[in-house]
Coordinates of C-alpha atoms (C1' of nucleotides) in Angstrom, one line a residue:
Chain M
M1 CA -22.9 240.8 78.5
K2 CA -24.7 237.7 79.9
T3 CA -24.1 236.6 83.5
K4 CA -21.9 233.6 83.6
T5 CA -23.8 231.0 85.7
I6 CA -23.1 227.6 87.2
I7 CA -26.0 225.4 88.4
I8 CA -25.3 222.8 91.0
D9 CA -28.1 220.3 91.4
D10 CA -28.0 216.5 91.4
H11 CA -31.5 216.3 89.9
T12 CA -30.4 216.3 86.3
L13 CA -33.8 217.0 84.9
F14 CA -34.3 220.0 87.2
N15 CA -30.8 221.2 86.5
D16 CA -31.4 220.9 82.7
G17 CA -34.8 222.6 83.0
M18 CA -33.5 225.5 85.0
S19 CA -30.6 225.8 82.6
L20 CA -33.0 226.3 79.8
I21 CA -35.1 228.9 81.7
L22 CA -31.9 230.9 82.3
K23 CA -30.8 230.6 78.7
E24 CA -34.2 231.5 77.3
S25 CA -34.2 234.7 79.4
G26 CA -31.3 236.1 77.4
F27 CA -29.7 237.4 80.5
F28 CA -27.8 234.4 81.8
E29 CA -25.2 232.1 80.2
V30 CA -24.9 228.7 81.9
I31 CA -21.2 227.9 81.6
E32 CA -21.5 224.7 83.6
Q33 CA -24.0 222.3 85.1
I34 CA -22.7 220.3 88.0
Y35 CA -24.6 217.2 89.1
D36 CA -22.2 216.0 91.8
S37 CA -21.8 218.5 94.6
R38 CA -18.2 217.3 95.3
Q39 CA -17.1 218.9 92.1
A40 CA -18.5 222.3 93.0
Q41 CA -15.5 223.9 94.6
T42 CA -12.9 223.0 92.0
K43 CA -15.1 223.8 89.0
C44 CA -16.2 227.1 90.5
F45 CA -12.6 227.9 91.2
S46 CA -11.4 227.3 87.7
L47 CA -14.4 228.6 85.8
R48 CA -15.0 231.7 87.9
P49 CA -18.7 232.2 87.4
E50 CA -20.5 235.4 88.4
L51 CA -23.5 233.5 89.7
I52 CA -23.9 230.1 91.3
I53 CA -27.3 228.4 91.9
V54 CA -27.1 225.7 94.5
D55 CA -29.8 223.1 95.3
Y56 CA -30.3 222.5 99.0
N57 CA -30.8 218.8 99.1
M58 CA -27.9 216.8 97.5
P59 CA -26.1 213.6 98.2
H60 CA -22.4 213.8 99.4
L61 CA -22.4 217.6 100.1
N62 CA -25.6 219.4 100.9
G63 CA -26.2 223.0 99.9
L64 CA -24.8 224.5 103.0
E65 CA -21.6 222.6 102.8
V66 CA -21.2 223.6 99.2
V67 CA -21.7 227.2 100.1
K68 CA -19.1 227.0 102.8
Q69 CA -16.6 225.6 100.3
L70 CA -17.5 228.3 97.8
N71 CA -17.0 231.0 100.5
A72 CA -13.6 229.5 101.2
L73 CA -12.6 230.4 97.7
G74 CA -13.0 234.0 98.7
S75 CA -14.2 235.4 95.4
D76 CA -17.2 237.6 94.9
M77 CA -19.5 235.2 93.2
K78 CA -23.2 235.6 93.9
I79 CA -24.7 232.5 95.5
V80 CA -28.4 231.6 95.3
I81 CA -30.0 228.6 97.0
V82 CA -32.9 226.9 95.4
S83 CA -34.7 224.6 97.8
M84 CA -37.8 222.4 98.0
Y85 CA -38.6 223.6 101.4
A86 CA -38.3 226.9 103.2
D87 CA -37.3 226.3 106.7
K88 CA -36.9 229.6 108.5
K89 CA -34.0 228.5 110.5
E90 CA -32.2 226.9 107.6
I91 CA -32.5 230.2 105.8
E92 CA -30.9 231.8 108.9
L93 CA -28.0 229.4 108.5
F94 CA -27.5 230.3 104.9
K95 CA -27.8 234.0 105.8
K96 CA -24.9 233.5 108.2
E97 CA -22.9 232.2 105.3
G98 CA -23.7 235.4 103.4
I99 CA -25.7 234.0 100.5
D100 CA -27.5 236.4 98.2
A101 CA -30.9 234.7 97.8
Y102 CA -32.9 231.7 99.0
I103 CA -35.6 230.7 96.5
T104 CA -38.1 227.8 96.7
K105 CA -38.8 225.5 93.9
T106 CA -42.4 226.6 93.8
T107 CA -41.3 229.9 92.2
P108 CA -42.4 230.3 88.6
G109 CA -39.6 230.6 86.0
T110 CA -40.3 234.2 85.2
Q111 CA -40.0 235.2 88.8
L112 CA -36.8 233.3 89.2
I113 CA -35.3 235.4 86.4
E114 CA -36.5 238.6 88.0
A115 CA -35.0 237.5 91.3
L116 CA -31.7 236.6 89.8
K117 CA -31.5 239.9 88.0
K118 CA -32.0 241.7 91.2
V119 CA -29.4 239.6 92.9
M120 CA -26.9 240.6 90.2
E121 CA -27.7 244.2 91.0
G122 CA -26.6 243.5 94.6
E123 CA -30.0 242.9 96.2
K124 CA -30.5 240.1 98.7
L125 CA -33.7 238.1 98.5
F126 CA -35.1 235.7 101.0
E127 CA -38.5 234.1 100.7
S128 CA -39.5 234.7 104.3
K129 CA -43.1 235.8 104.0
N130 CA -44.8 232.7 102.5
I131 CA -42.6 230.5 104.6
A132 CA -43.7 230.8 108.2
K133 CA -47.1 229.1 107.5
T134 CA -46.0 225.9 105.9
V135 CA -42.8 225.0 107.5
I136 CA -41.3 223.3 110.6
E137 CA -39.9 225.9 112.9
K138 CA -37.4 223.9 115.0
D139 CA -34.1 225.6 115.6
F140 CA -32.0 222.5 115.5
F141 CA -28.9 224.5 114.8
A142 CA -29.2 226.5 118.0
I143 CA -29.8 223.4 120.0
K144 CA -26.8 221.7 118.6
H145 CA -24.6 224.5 119.9
Q146 CA -25.7 224.0 123.5
L147 CA -24.2 220.5 123.4
T148 CA -20.6 219.7 124.4
K149 CA -18.2 217.7 122.3
R150 CA -18.7 214.6 124.4
E151 CA -22.4 214.9 124.3
M152 CA -22.3 215.1 120.5
D153 CA -20.1 211.9 120.4
I154 CA -22.7 210.1 122.4
L155 CA -25.6 211.5 120.3
R156 CA -24.0 210.2 117.2
L157 CA -23.8 206.7 118.7
I158 CA -27.4 207.0 119.9
K159 CA -28.3 207.8 116.3
Q160 CA -26.7 204.5 115.4
E161 CA -29.1 202.9 117.8
E162 CA -26.5 201.9 120.2
T163 CA -27.6 201.2 123.8
T164 CA -26.1 203.1 126.8
E165 CA -24.1 199.9 127.7
K166 CA -22.6 199.6 124.2
I167 CA -21.7 203.3 124.0
A168 CA -19.9 203.0 127.3
E169 CA -18.0 200.1 126.0
M170 CA -17.1 201.8 122.7
L171 CA -15.9 205.0 124.3
N172 CA -14.2 203.2 127.2
L173 CA -16.4 205.0 129.7
S174 CA -18.4 203.8 132.7
F175 CA -22.0 202.9 132.0
Y176 CA -22.9 205.6 134.5
T177 CA -21.0 208.3 132.7
V178 CA -22.8 207.6 129.5
E179 CA -26.1 207.7 131.4
T180 CA -25.2 211.0 132.9
H181 CA -24.4 212.4 129.5
R182 CA -27.7 211.1 128.1
K183 CA -29.5 212.8 131.0
N184 CA -27.8 216.1 130.4
I185 CA -28.5 215.8 126.6
N186 CA -32.2 215.1 127.4
H187 CA -32.3 218.1 129.7
K188 CA -30.9 220.3 127.0
L189 CA -33.0 219.0 124.1
K190 CA -36.4 218.7 125.8
F191 CA -38.1 217.3 122.7
K192 CA -41.7 216.6 123.2
T193 CA -41.9 213.6 120.8
K194 CA -39.6 210.8 119.8
K195 CA -40.3 211.7 116.2
E196 CA -38.9 215.1 116.8
F197 CA -35.8 213.6 118.5
Y198 CA -35.2 211.3 115.5
E199 CA -35.6 214.2 113.1
F200 CA -33.0 216.0 115.1
L201 CA -30.7 213.1 115.0
E202 CA -31.0 213.2 111.2
T203 CA -29.5 216.7 111.2
L204 CA -26.3 215.4 112.8
D205 CA -23.3 214.7 110.6
E206 CA -21.8 211.3 111.2
Chain Y
M97 CA -47.5 217.0 64.3
K98 CA -46.3 217.7 67.8
T99 CA -47.5 215.7 70.7
K100 CA -50.0 217.6 72.8
T101 CA -48.7 217.4 76.4
I102 CA -49.9 218.5 79.8
I103 CA -47.4 218.7 82.8
I104 CA -48.8 218.3 86.3
D105 CA -46.3 219.4 89.0
D106 CA -46.7 221.7 91.9
H107 CA -43.1 222.7 91.8
T108 CA -43.5 225.6 89.4
L109 CA -39.9 226.0 88.6
F110 CA -39.5 222.3 87.7
N111 CA -42.8 222.4 85.7
D112 CA -41.6 225.4 83.8
G113 CA -38.1 223.9 83.2
M114 CA -39.5 220.6 81.9
S115 CA -41.9 222.5 79.7
L116 CA -39.0 224.3 78.1
I117 CA -37.1 221.0 77.6
L118 CA -40.2 219.6 75.8
K119 CA -40.7 222.6 73.6
E120 CA -36.9 222.8 72.7
S121 CA -37.0 219.2 71.5
G122 CA -39.5 220.2 68.8
F123 CA -41.5 217.0 69.3
F124 CA -43.8 218.1 72.1
E125 CA -46.2 220.9 72.5
V126 CA -47.1 221.8 76.1
I127 CA -50.7 222.8 75.9
E128 CA -51.2 223.3 79.7
Q129 CA -49.1 223.4 82.8
I130 CA -51.0 222.4 85.9
Y131 CA -49.6 223.4 89.3
D132 CA -52.5 222.2 91.4
S133 CA -53.2 218.5 91.2
R134 CA -56.9 219.0 92.0
Q135 CA -57.3 220.6 88.6
A136 CA -55.8 217.6 86.7
Q137 CA -58.9 215.6 86.0
T138 CA -61.1 218.4 84.6
K139 CA -58.4 220.0 82.6
C140 CA -57.3 216.8 81.0
F141 CA -60.9 216.0 80.2
S142 CA -61.5 219.2 78.4
L143 CA -58.1 219.6 76.7
R144 CA -57.6 216.0 75.7
P145 CA -53.8 215.8 75.7
E146 CA -52.0 212.9 74.1
L147 CA -49.4 212.8 76.9
I148 CA -49.6 213.7 80.5
I149 CA -46.5 214.0 82.7
V150 CA -47.3 213.7 86.4
D151 CA -45.1 214.5 89.4
Y152 CA -45.2 211.9 92.2
N153 CA -45.0 214.2 95.2
M154 CA -47.7 216.8 95.3
P155 CA -50.0 218.4 97.9
H156 CA -53.7 217.6 97.9
L157 CA -53.6 214.7 95.4
N158 CA -50.4 212.7 94.9
G159 CA -49.3 211.3 91.6
L160 CA -51.1 208.0 92.2
E161 CA -54.4 209.6 93.0
V162 CA -54.1 211.8 89.9
V163 CA -53.4 208.8 87.7
K164 CA -56.5 207.0 89.1
Q165 CA -58.6 210.0 88.3
L166 CA -57.2 210.2 84.8
N167 CA -57.8 206.5 84.2
A168 CA -61.4 207.1 85.3
L169 CA -61.7 209.4 82.2
G170 CA -61.2 206.3 80.2
S171 CA -59.3 207.9 77.3
D172 CA -56.1 206.7 75.7
M173 CA -53.7 209.4 76.9
K174 CA -50.2 208.3 77.7
I175 CA -49.3 208.8 81.3
V176 CA -45.7 209.3 82.5
I177 CA -44.7 209.6 86.2
V178 CA -41.7 211.8 87.0
S179 CA -40.5 211.2 90.6
M180 CA -37.7 212.2 92.8
Y181 CA -37.3 208.7 94.2
A182 CA -37.6 205.3 92.6
D183 CA -39.2 203.0 95.1
K184 CA -39.5 199.6 93.5
K185 CA -42.9 198.9 95.1
E186 CA -44.2 202.3 94.3
I187 CA -43.5 201.7 90.7
E188 CA -45.4 198.4 91.1
L189 CA -48.4 200.4 92.2
F190 CA -48.2 202.6 89.2
K191 CA -47.8 199.7 86.9
K192 CA -51.1 198.3 88.2
E193 CA -52.7 201.6 87.2
G194 CA -51.3 201.0 83.7
I195 CA -49.0 204.0 83.4
D196 CA -46.6 204.1 80.4
A197 CA -43.4 205.2 82.1
Y198 CA -41.8 206.0 85.4
I199 CA -38.9 208.3 85.2
T200 CA -36.7 209.8 88.0
K201 CA -35.7 213.4 88.2
T202 CA -32.1 212.4 87.9
T203 CA -32.6 211.7 84.2
P204 CA -31.0 214.2 81.8
G205 CA -33.3 216.2 79.6
T206 CA -32.1 214.6 76.4
Q207 CA -32.9 211.1 77.8
L208 CA -36.3 212.3 78.9
I209 CA -37.1 213.3 75.4
E210 CA -36.0 210.0 74.0
A211 CA -38.0 208.2 76.6
L212 CA -41.1 210.2 75.9
K213 CA -40.8 209.6 72.2
K214 CA -40.6 205.8 72.8
V215 CA -43.7 206.1 75.0
M216 CA -45.6 207.8 72.2
E217 CA -44.6 204.8 70.0
G218 CA -46.3 202.6 72.5
E219 CA -43.3 201.4 74.6
K220 CA -43.5 201.1 78.3
L221 CA -40.5 202.4 80.3
F222 CA -39.6 201.8 83.9
E223 CA -36.4 202.8 85.5
S224 CA -35.8 199.6 87.3
K225 CA -32.2 199.0 86.5
N226 CA -30.4 202.1 87.9
I227 CA -32.8 202.1 90.8
A228 CA -31.8 199.3 93.0
K229 CA -28.4 200.9 93.9
T230 CA -29.5 204.3 95.0
V231 CA -32.8 203.8 96.6
I232 CA -34.3 202.6 99.8
E233 CA -35.7 199.2 99.1
K234 CA -38.2 199.0 101.9
D235 CA -41.5 197.7 100.8
F236 CA -43.6 199.8 103.1
F237 CA -46.6 199.3 100.9
A238 CA -46.5 195.6 101.1
I239 CA -46.0 195.7 104.8
K240 CA -49.0 197.9 105.3
H241 CA -51.1 195.4 103.5
Q242 CA -50.2 192.7 106.0
L243 CA -51.8 194.7 108.8
T244 CA -55.4 194.6 109.8
K245 CA -57.7 197.6 110.2
R246 CA -57.5 197.5 113.9
E247 CA -53.7 197.3 113.8
M248 CA -53.7 200.3 111.5
D249 CA -55.9 202.2 113.9
I250 CA -53.4 201.5 116.7
L251 CA -50.4 202.3 114.6
R252 CA -51.9 205.7 113.8
L253 CA -52.2 206.4 117.5
I254 CA -48.7 205.1 118.1
K255 CA -47.6 207.6 115.5
Q256 CA -49.2 210.3 117.6
E257 CA -46.9 209.1 120.4
E258 CA -49.7 207.7 122.6
T259 CA -48.9 205.1 125.1
T260 CA -50.4 201.7 125.2
E261 CA -52.5 202.8 128.2
K262 CA -53.9 205.9 126.5
I263 CA -54.6 204.0 123.3
A264 CA -56.6 201.5 125.2
E265 CA -58.6 204.3 126.8
M266 CA -59.2 206.1 123.5
L267 CA -60.4 203.0 121.7
N268 CA -62.3 201.7 124.7
L269 CA -60.2 198.5 124.8
S270 CA -58.4 196.7 127.5
F271 CA -54.8 197.6 128.0
Y272 CA -54.0 194.0 127.2
T273 CA -55.8 194.0 123.9
V274 CA -53.7 197.0 122.7
E275 CA -50.6 195.2 123.9
T276 CA -51.5 192.2 121.9
H277 CA -52.1 194.3 118.8
R278 CA -48.7 196.0 119.3
K279 CA -47.1 192.6 119.7
N280 CA -48.7 191.4 116.5
I281 CA -47.8 194.6 114.7
N282 CA -44.2 194.2 115.8
H283 CA -44.1 190.7 114.6
K284 CA -45.3 191.7 111.2
L285 CA -43.1 194.7 110.8
K286 CA -39.8 193.4 112.2
F287 CA -37.9 196.7 111.7
K288 CA -34.3 196.6 112.8
T289 CA -34.1 200.2 113.9
K290 CA -36.4 202.7 115.5
K291 CA -35.5 205.1 112.8
E292 CA -36.9 202.7 110.3
F293 CA -40.0 202.3 112.3
Y294 CA -40.5 206.1 112.5
E295 CA -39.9 206.4 108.8
F296 CA -42.6 203.8 108.2
L297 CA -45.0 205.7 110.5
E298 CA -44.5 208.7 108.3
T299 CA -45.9 206.9 105.3
L300 CA -49.2 206.3 107.1
D301 CA -52.0 208.6 106.4
E302 CA -53.7 210.2 109.4
Chain X
dG196 C1' -3.6 230.4 139.2
dA197 C1' -8.5 230.8 140.5
dA198 C1' -13.1 230.1 138.7
dA199 C1' -16.1 227.9 135.5
dA200 C1' -17.2 224.4 132.4
dA201 C1' -16.8 219.8 130.9
dA202 C1' -16.2 215.1 131.8
dT203 C1' -16.2 211.5 134.7
dA204 C1' -18.6 208.1 138.0
dC205 C1' -22.0 206.0 141.1
dC206 C1' -26.8 205.0 143.1
dT207 C1' -32.1 204.4 143.5
dG208 C1' -36.4 203.8 141.7
dT209 C1' -40.0 204.1 138.0
dT210 C1' -41.9 203.2 133.7
dA211 C1' -43.2 201.8 129.1
dA212 C1' -42.2 198.6 125.6
dC213 C1' -41.7 194.2 124.4
dA214 C1' -41.4 189.0 123.9
dG215 C1' -43.2 184.9 125.6
dG216 C1' -47.3 182.7 126.4
dT217 C1' -52.8 181.2 126.5
dA218 C1' -57.7 181.7 125.4
dT219 C1' -62.3 183.4 124.0
dT220 C1' -65.5 186.0 121.1
dT221 C1' -66.7 188.3 116.9
dT222 C1' -66.5 189.0 112.1
dT223 C1' -65.5 187.7 107.5
dT224 C1' -65.1 184.5 103.8
dC225 C1' -66.4 180.7 100.8
Chain R
dG158 C1' -73.2 177.3 108.3
dA159 C1' -68.3 175.7 108.8
dA160 C1' -63.7 177.4 108.7
dA161 C1' -60.5 181.1 108.8
dA162 C1' -59.3 185.5 110.2
dA163 C1' -59.6 189.3 113.2
dA164 C1' -60.3 191.2 117.5
dT165 C1' -60.6 190.8 122.1
dA166 C1' -58.4 189.8 126.9
dC167 C1' -55.2 188.3 130.5
dC168 C1' -50.6 187.0 132.7
dT169 C1' -45.3 186.9 133.6
dG170 C1' -40.9 188.5 133.3
dT171 C1' -37.2 191.4 131.2
dT172 C1' -35.0 195.4 129.7
dA173 C1' -33.5 199.9 128.4
dA174 C1' -34.4 204.6 129.1
dC175 C1' -34.9 208.0 132.1
dA176 C1' -35.5 211.3 136.1
dG177 C1' -33.9 212.2 140.6
dG178 C1' -29.9 212.6 143.1
dT179 C1' -24.5 213.4 144.7
dA180 C1' -19.6 213.9 143.9
dT181 C1' -14.8 213.9 142.0
dT182 C1' -11.4 214.9 138.4
dT183 C1' -9.9 217.1 134.3
dT184 C1' -9.9 220.8 131.1
dT185 C1' -10.8 225.4 129.6
dT186 C1' -11.1 230.2 130.2
dC187 C1' -9.9 234.7 131.8

DNA sequence: GAAAAAATACCTGTTAACAGGTATTTTTTC
DNA sequence: GAAAAAATACCTGTTAACAGGTATTTTTTC
């Protein structure tokens, strides 16, 4: 019996290509290709695949959000992330969600098949060896969890390039209060460069 | 006769997937898959493909540089760019190099085959219709070319988060000179947000 | 219900960026 | 070799961010 598989990737070409790689192998049957991550949960619920391959970078819902939705279904599907990058801490995040493998797009097709077969046998695979060298190591996730709710509110407005004055106005707070929050945020973040700060802001949800 | 094709893409998985899509179609024969862009020129010279598919984003040599190298060979191979994004002005750049098609990775496999067949018949294809909606329209390239050499020098140091004072020191210039350059740069760039400015800095080569 | 954490508010002083100027010298272009 | 472009330099004033404080009120936690 071939493994019933669903591929979730907005890059149609990549999705189609991977689909063919799986079919060619003779071990996998692609029962559905999803190009819009928002359809992931309902389709996986109704089609009940044994294996789901999820792209990390997608519009609307990113890979992590999709995984969370799939986990909410509470079934025993295997979930594999295929990503362009291999951020150590991002992998940590996915591990917390209990995914079965994290594979980069630089993996050859044959290796992918081998990896997927192992996953179906219950193994967990994470490309953590090659990773450390190439990739940014910032633990944005951990940092985020040092911040309070109010601090996050203010950060989101900072992301929108609002000034302290405007933020105070918008949240009906004193200018000084917002300044204090910013000060506390800065103490917690301690980024060395503005670029790093802006990259961090990018990881915030609106 | 099948069209002899070479695929140049560092993402092995994508390269393999596309290769299968082409083979499946029955119209194309993938005579070589290149994962390292630095091998493009020599391999294409010796193997003489009729069609070359080039990824845009690659380490070492990006798509544009590869195309330039291929053009230097002076043969009549068709060149097609496959890119994640569809930046209008980037397409312009490639057009200048005389490529035959620019296709995004959101194209379904069947459409890719149709497009490639048309290319082999001499047509030129550029995905400029679907593009405008989804993609950032910033003409970073054009902006860059408004800047003078000295302004670029200073921008690169700004990218490294140096202050006006330090930049002046490093370039053996007066503080005021650097300030003037920054002023002129700002007048030329006119970015609305800091984020946009930092994104622009990212497109600079060191 | 006491203790800790989070949110609020105010004050002073510094600093780097930036926008507005003007002006001279050097280099490039035709 | 004249004209245009690029690079250099100086000056004034404003502004937003930020680091250093202190202090009270509200909410959460055990």
